[in-house]
mmCIF file of C-alpha atoms in Angstrom:
data_model
loop_
_atom_site.group_PDB
_atom_site.id
_atom_site.type_symbol
_atom_site.label_atom_id
_atom_site.label_comp_id
_atom_site.label_asym_id
_atom_site.label_seq_id
_atom_site.Cartn_x
_atom_site.Cartn_y
_atom_site.Cartn_z
ATOM 1 C CA MET A 192 141.981 111.104 19.079
ATOM 2 C CA LYS A 193 138.632 109.696 20.202
ATOM 3 C CA ILE A 194 138.232 109.521 23.988
ATOM 4 C CA VAL A 195 136.259 106.889 25.898
ATOM 5 C CA ILE A 196 135.142 106.780 29.539
ATOM 6 C CA ILE A 197 134.852 103.240 30.913
ATOM 7 C CA THR A 198 133.435 102.655 34.379
ATOM 8 C CA GLY A 199 134.832 99.759 36.379
ATOM 9 C CA GLY A 200 137.990 99.623 34.289
ATOM 10 C CA SER A 201 140.357 98.241 36.897
ATOM 11 C CA ARG A 202 139.646 94.550 36.252
ATOM 12 C CA GLY A 203 137.632 92.048 34.241
ATOM 13 C CA LEU A 204 135.541 93.210 31.317
ATOM 14 C CA GLY A 205 136.190 96.896 31.958
ATOM 15 C CA ARG A 206 139.952 96.438 31.954
ATOM 16 C CA SER A 207 139.781 94.419 28.758
ATOM 17 C CA ALA A 208 137.588 97.063 27.113
ATOM 18 C CA ALA A 209 140.065 99.762 28.156
ATOM 19 C CA LEU A 210 143.006 97.881 26.639
ATOM 20 C CA GLN A 211 141.096 97.046 23.461
ATOM 21 C CA CYS A 212 139.945 100.650 22.988
ATOM 22 C CA ALA A 213 143.454 101.969 23.604
ATOM 23 C CA GLY A 214 144.766 99.453 21.079
ATOM 24 C CA ARG A 215 142.459 101.041 18.500
ATOM 25 C CA GLY A 216 143.938 104.467 19.183
ATOM 26 C CA MET A 217 141.407 105.828 21.674
ATOM 27 C CA GLY A 218 142.330 107.845 24.733
ATOM 28 C CA VAL A 219 140.918 106.178 27.846
ATOM 29 C CA ILE A 220 139.510 107.481 31.118
ATOM 30 C CA LEU A 221 138.825 104.435 33.269
ATOM 31 C CA THR A 222 137.203 104.506 36.674
ATOM 32 C CA TYR A 223 137.671 102.369 39.739
ATOM 33 C CA ASN A 224 136.020 102.113 43.132
ATOM 34 C CA SER A 225 138.136 100.035 45.513
ATOM 35 C CA HIS A 226 140.777 98.570 43.196
ATOM 36 C CA ALA A 227 143.147 101.511 42.668
ATOM 37 C CA VAL A 228 146.160 99.231 42.162
ATOM 38 C CA GLY A 229 144.465 97.418 39.293
ATOM 39 C CA ALA A 230 143.409 100.701 37.717
ATOM 40 C CA GLU A 231 146.921 102.097 37.780
ATOM 41 C CA ALA A 232 148.267 98.822 36.387
ATOM 42 C CA ALA A 233 145.849 99.111 33.470
ATOM 43 C CA VAL A 234 146.956 102.699 32.839
ATOM 44 C CA THR A 235 150.600 101.621 32.912
ATOM 45 C CA GLU A 236 149.944 98.802 30.445
ATOM 46 C CA ILE A 237 148.187 101.176 28.049
ATOM 47 C CA GLU A 238 150.974 103.742 28.277
ATOM 48 C CA LYS A 239 153.695 101.132 27.736
ATOM 49 C CA ALA A 240 151.947 100.204 24.488
ATOM 50 C CA GLY A 241 152.041 103.841 23.376
ATOM 51 C CA GLY A 242 148.522 104.844 24.414
ATOM 52 C CA LYS A 243 147.221 107.476 26.778
ATOM 53 C CA ALA A 244 145.012 106.747 29.792
ATOM 54 C CA VAL A 245 143.936 108.187 33.148
ATOM 55 C CA ALA A 246 142.293 106.456 36.122
ATOM 56 C CA LEU A 247 139.709 108.321 38.217
ATOM 57 C CA ALA A 248 137.943 107.164 41.380
ATOM 58 C CA LEU A 249 134.160 106.739 41.133
ATOM 59 C CA ASP A 250 131.514 104.840 43.069
ATOM 60 C CA VAL A 251 128.714 104.324 40.532
ATOM 61 C CA GLY A 252 126.355 103.522 43.393
ATOM 62 C CA GLN A 253 126.674 107.067 44.781
ATOM 63 C CA SER A 254 124.894 109.340 42.319
ATOM 64 C CA ALA A 255 125.416 112.399 44.536
ATOM 65 C CA SER A 256 129.100 112.247 43.593
ATOM 66 C CA PHE A 257 128.467 112.496 39.845
ATOM 67 C CA PRO A 258 128.598 116.312 39.467
ATOM 68 C CA ALA A 259 132.033 116.385 41.131
ATOM 69 C CA PHE A 260 133.142 113.524 38.891
ATOM 70 C CA ARG A 261 132.036 115.476 35.831
ATOM 71 C CA GLU A 262 134.281 118.341 36.940
ATOM 72 C CA GLN A 263 137.176 115.898 37.289
ATOM 73 C CA VAL A 264 136.498 114.600 33.807
ATOM 74 C CA ALA A 265 136.380 118.125 32.366
ATOM 75 C CA GLU A 266 139.686 118.998 34.039
ATOM 76 C CA THR A 267 141.291 115.761 32.831
ATOM 77 C CA LEU A 268 140.114 116.247 29.257
ATOM 78 C CA GLY A 269 141.651 119.698 29.104
ATOM 79 C CA ARG A 270 144.889 118.829 30.877
ATOM 80 C CA VAL A 271 145.657 115.525 29.167
ATOM 81 C CA TRP A 272 144.041 115.810 25.735
ATOM 82 C CA GLY A 273 143.435 119.536 25.259
ATOM 83 C CA ARG A 274 139.728 118.908 24.705
ATOM 84 C CA LYS A 275 136.470 120.029 26.281
ATOM 85 C CA ASP A 276 134.508 116.910 25.389
ATOM 86 C CA PHE A 277 134.748 113.121 25.022
ATOM 87 C CA ASP A 278 133.280 110.711 22.482
ATOM 88 C CA TYR A 279 132.268 107.408 24.047
ATOM 89 C CA LEU A 280 130.832 106.131 27.332
ATOM 90 C CA VAL A 281 130.894 102.506 28.509
ATOM 91 C CA ASN A 282 128.679 101.818 31.534
ATOM 92 C CA ASN A 283 130.369 98.667 32.792
ATOM 93 C CA ALA A 284 130.896 98.925 36.561
ATOM 94 C CA GLY A 285 129.050 96.326 38.581
ATOM 95 C CA TYR A 286 129.146 93.431 41.000
ATOM 96 C CA GLY A 287 127.374 90.121 41.450
ATOM 97 C CA LEU A 288 125.214 88.686 44.218
ATOM 98 C CA PHE A 289 123.917 85.127 44.519
ATOM 99 C CA GLU A 290 120.864 85.149 46.760
ATOM 100 C CA PRO A 291 117.424 83.567 46.229
ATOM 101 C CA ILE A 292 114.412 85.869 46.036
ATOM 102 C CA ALA A 293 113.157 84.465 49.340
ATOM 103 C CA THR A 294 116.167 85.796 51.245
ATOM 104 C CA VAL A 295 117.293 88.933 49.376
ATOM 105 C CA SER A 296 117.404 91.864 51.795
ATOM 106 C CA GLU A 297 116.195 95.348 50.928
ATOM 107 C CA ALA A 298 119.732 96.659 51.400
ATOM 108 C CA GLN A 299 121.079 94.098 48.930
ATOM 109 C CA PHE A 300 118.313 94.973 46.469
ATOM 110 C CA ASP A 301 118.996 98.704 46.753
ATOM 111 C CA GLY A 302 122.747 98.233 46.367
ATOM 112 C CA LEU A 303 122.343 96.323 43.103
ATOM 113 C CA PHE A 304 119.759 98.811 41.828
ATOM 114 C CA ASN A 305 121.996 101.789 42.550
ATOM 115 C CA VAL A 306 124.972 100.344 40.691
ATOM 116 C CA HIS A 307 123.325 98.550 37.777
ATOM 117 C CA LEU A 308 120.427 100.824 36.791
ATOM 118 C CA LYS A 309 120.224 104.083 38.725
ATOM 119 C CA GLY A 310 123.962 104.663 38.394
ATOM 120 C CA PRO A 311 124.169 104.292 34.592
ATOM 121 C CA PHE A 312 121.021 106.394 34.189
ATOM 122 C CA PHE A 313 122.231 109.392 36.167
ATOM 123 C CA LEU A 314 125.899 109.108 35.255
ATOM 124 C CA THR A 315 124.957 109.238 31.576
ATOM 125 C CA GLN A 316 122.669 112.196 32.270
ATOM 126 C CA THR A 317 125.427 113.986 34.181
ATOM 127 C CA LEU A 318 128.086 113.444 31.509
ATOM 128 C CA LEU A 319 125.890 114.287 28.506
ATOM 129 C CA PRO A 320 126.925 117.981 28.430
ATOM 130 C CA LEU A 321 130.550 116.854 27.960
ATOM 131 C CA MET A 322 129.776 114.243 25.295
ATOM 132 C CA ALA A 323 130.501 115.124 21.688
ATOM 133 C CA ASP A 324 127.812 114.847 19.044
ATOM 134 C CA GLY A 325 128.225 111.708 16.965
ATOM 135 C CA GLY A 326 129.452 109.692 19.942
ATOM 136 C CA ALA A 327 128.357 106.301 21.243
ATOM 137 C CA ILE A 328 127.277 104.583 24.454
ATOM 138 C CA VAL A 329 127.689 100.918 25.323
ATOM 139 C CA ASN A 330 125.919 99.507 28.374
ATOM 140 C CA LEU A 331 126.973 96.130 29.799
ATOM 141 C CA THR A 332 123.981 93.940 30.597
ATOM 142 C CA SER A 333 123.857 90.137 31.002
ATOM 143 C CA ALA A 334 122.644 86.923 29.384
ATOM 144 C CA THR A 335 120.737 86.345 32.637
ATOM 145 C CA THR A 336 118.089 88.725 31.269
ATOM 146 C CA ARG A 337 117.274 86.030 28.696
ATOM 147 C CA VAL A 338 118.062 82.853 30.661
ATOM 148 C CA ALA A 339 116.491 82.775 34.117
ATOM 149 C CA THR A 340 119.191 81.720 36.561
ATOM 150 C CA ALA A 341 118.089 81.024 40.127
ATOM 151 C CA GLY A 342 119.760 83.278 42.669
ATOM 152 C CA VAL A 343 120.374 86.381 40.541
ATOM 153 C CA ALA A 344 116.858 87.836 40.211
ATOM 154 C CA PRO A 345 117.598 91.426 41.324
ATOM 155 C CA TYR A 346 120.819 91.631 39.290
ATOM 156 C CA ALA A 347 119.137 90.259 36.157
ATOM 157 C CA SER A 348 116.076 92.472 36.623
ATOM 158 C CA PHE A 349 118.162 95.637 36.737
ATOM 159 C CA LYS A 350 120.255 94.503 33.775
ATOM 160 C CA GLY A 351 116.975 93.967 31.922
ATOM 161 C CA GLY A 352 116.011 97.513 32.842
ATOM 162 C CA LEU A 353 119.340 98.703 31.453
ATOM 163 C CA GLU A 354 118.565 96.986 28.137
ATOM 164 C CA VAL A 355 115.308 98.943 27.934
ATOM 165 C CA LEU A 356 117.073 102.153 28.976
ATOM 166 C CA THR A 357 119.571 101.600 26.155
ATOM 167 C CA ARG A 358 116.808 101.786 23.559
ATOM 168 C CA TYR A 359 115.478 104.970 25.105
ATOM 169 C CA MET A 360 118.970 106.477 25.070
ATOM 170 C CA ALA A 361 119.198 105.677 21.358
ATOM 171 C CA LYS A 362 115.802 107.281 20.787
ATOM 172 C CA GLU A 363 116.402 110.448 22.772
ATOM 173 C CA PHE A 364 120.063 111.041 21.885
ATOM 174 C CA GLY A 365 119.652 110.270 18.187
ATOM 175 C CA GLU A 366 119.132 113.919 17.278
ATOM 176 C CA ARG A 367 122.726 114.489 18.392
ATOM 177 C CA GLY A 368 123.977 111.528 16.388
ATOM 178 C CA ILE A 369 124.776 109.585 19.576
ATOM 179 C CA ARG A 370 124.255 105.828 19.254
ATOM 180 C CA ALA A 371 123.437 103.545 22.194
ATOM 181 C CA ASN A 372 123.778 99.765 22.302
ATOM 182 C CA SER A 373 124.093 97.143 25.012
ATOM 183 C CA ILE A 374 126.219 94.022 25.283
ATOM 184 C CA ALA A 375 125.007 90.980 27.209
ATOM 185 C CA PRO A 376 127.940 88.725 28.148
ATOM 186 C CA GLY A 377 127.298 85.038 28.650
ATOM 187 C CA ALA A 378 129.472 82.918 30.949
ATOM 188 C CA ILE A 379 132.783 84.801 31.225
ATOM 189 C CA ARG A 380 135.877 84.044 33.277
ATOM 190 C CA THR A 381 135.994 87.084 35.604
ATOM 191 C CA GLU A 382 135.973 87.756 39.341
ATOM 192 C CA LEU A 383 132.289 88.780 39.255
ATOM 193 C CA GLY A 384 130.318 86.802 41.795
ATOM 194 C CA GLY A 385 133.435 85.101 43.152
ATOM 195 C CA GLY A 386 134.752 83.662 39.891
ATOM 196 C CA LEU A 387 134.421 80.112 38.535
ATOM 197 C CA ASN A 388 135.517 76.845 40.106
ATOM 198 C CA ASP A 389 136.315 73.851 37.877
ATOM 199 C CA GLU A 390 132.946 72.167 38.328
ATOM 200 C CA PHE A 391 130.950 75.330 37.602
ATOM 201 C CA GLU A 392 133.109 76.134 34.574
ATOM 202 C CA ALA A 393 132.599 72.628 33.169
ATOM 203 C CA MET A 394 128.830 73.005 33.529
ATOM 204 C CA LEU A 395 128.807 76.403 31.826
ATOM 205 C CA SER A 396 131.057 75.164 29.033
ATOM 206 C CA ALA A 397 128.675 72.282 28.382
ATOM 207 C CA GLN A 398 125.805 74.786 28.076
ATOM 208 C CA THR A 399 127.690 76.895 25.506
ATOM 209 C CA ALA A 400 127.637 75.952 21.817
ATOM 210 C CA LEU A 401 131.336 76.750 21.346
ATOM 211 C CA GLY A 402 132.234 74.515 24.272
ATOM 212 C CA ARG A 403 134.004 76.927 26.599
ATOM 213 C CA VAL A 404 133.406 79.904 28.842
ATOM 214 C CA GLY A 405 134.365 83.292 27.486
ATOM 215 C CA GLU A 406 137.424 85.343 28.319
ATOM 216 C CA PRO A 407 137.293 89.094 29.081
ATOM 217 C CA ASP A 408 138.814 89.905 25.682
ATOM 218 C CA ASP A 409 135.933 88.119 23.953
ATOM 219 C CA VAL A 410 133.758 90.924 25.297
ATOM 220 C CA GLY A 411 136.317 93.743 25.301
ATOM 221 C CA ARG A 412 136.848 93.403 21.564
ATOM 222 C CA VAL A 413 133.111 93.756 20.926
ATOM 223 C CA VAL A 414 132.915 96.862 23.103
ATOM 224 C CA ALA A 415 135.691 98.513 21.099
ATOM 225 C CA SER A 416 134.091 97.434 17.834
ATOM 226 C CA LEU A 417 130.644 98.796 18.735
ATOM 227 C CA LEU A 418 132.160 102.158 19.600
ATOM 228 C CA SER A 419 134.065 102.411 16.342
ATOM 229 C CA GLU A 420 132.896 104.089 13.143
ATOM 230 C CA GLU A 421 132.699 100.697 11.416
ATOM 231 C CA SER A 422 129.655 99.993 13.626
ATOM 232 C CA GLY A 423 128.154 103.407 12.911
ATOM 233 C CA TRP A 424 124.815 102.016 11.684
ATOM 234 C CA ILE A 425 124.274 99.716 14.668
ATOM 235 C CA ASN A 426 121.973 101.421 17.134
ATOM 236 C CA ALA A 427 119.460 100.509 19.874
ATOM 237 C CA GLN A 428 120.572 96.852 19.846
ATOM 238 C CA ASN A 429 121.350 94.340 22.577
ATOM 239 C CA VAL A 430 124.190 92.071 21.436
ATOM 240 C CA GLU A 431 124.629 88.841 23.371
ATOM 241 C CA VAL A 432 128.299 87.879 23.492
ATOM 242 C CA GLY A 433 128.235 84.377 24.900
ATOM 243 C CA GLY A 434 129.450 81.865 22.344
ATOM 244 C CA GLY A 435 125.939 80.451 22.042
ATOM 245 C CA TYR A 436 125.006 80.172 25.733
ATOM 246 C CA ILE A 437 121.913 77.985 26.302
ATOM 247 C CA ILE A 438 120.459 78.177 22.800
#
């Protein structure tokens, strides 16, 4: 059984990715920060469908906690799956902030940086010794790296940095057969940034070629597909999953 670690798996895109990966026969370790109830609900749903999953607490914005998390992962792998390593990593955890450049505080800037760029960088570094050769990494970025959207400059900037980091991961981990790709969701119906009201959703739908906003499973399915062996020759790519958002 292939095993995937998905950060921010208690809701939204991370939860969908966890369910989609489990549906393809993968064992799942999903992390949560504040939403323990949602994480356990996701684990229960996976187990009811015949899969195997574990939820672990992790604040991706606190890199000092990563060595202890790695020990938790190692213990979980041995206890639940009888393995010393895992196969796939999905750096998904994140949050949104709508604030113009003129009023963004340094604390807000640092918080977004820690979660969206520093966190994935050092979490990946920390977990590499436990990752099996021939594995895969998927980083969640954003269509806002391509389409400038007023009010999300720090978020989009760090997601853009994560796209660049993805290519460097592919370059440096290639000798171990580890692939790295990123997925840039377009307008998706999640709780990120406070969710969508009817007026905002109508505007986003009108800007999307397929005429609607995306659902979490539109992205979750692509995550699972990119991790799978059928995508084994896709590497160092950023795949926008947005139904044709502002083209």
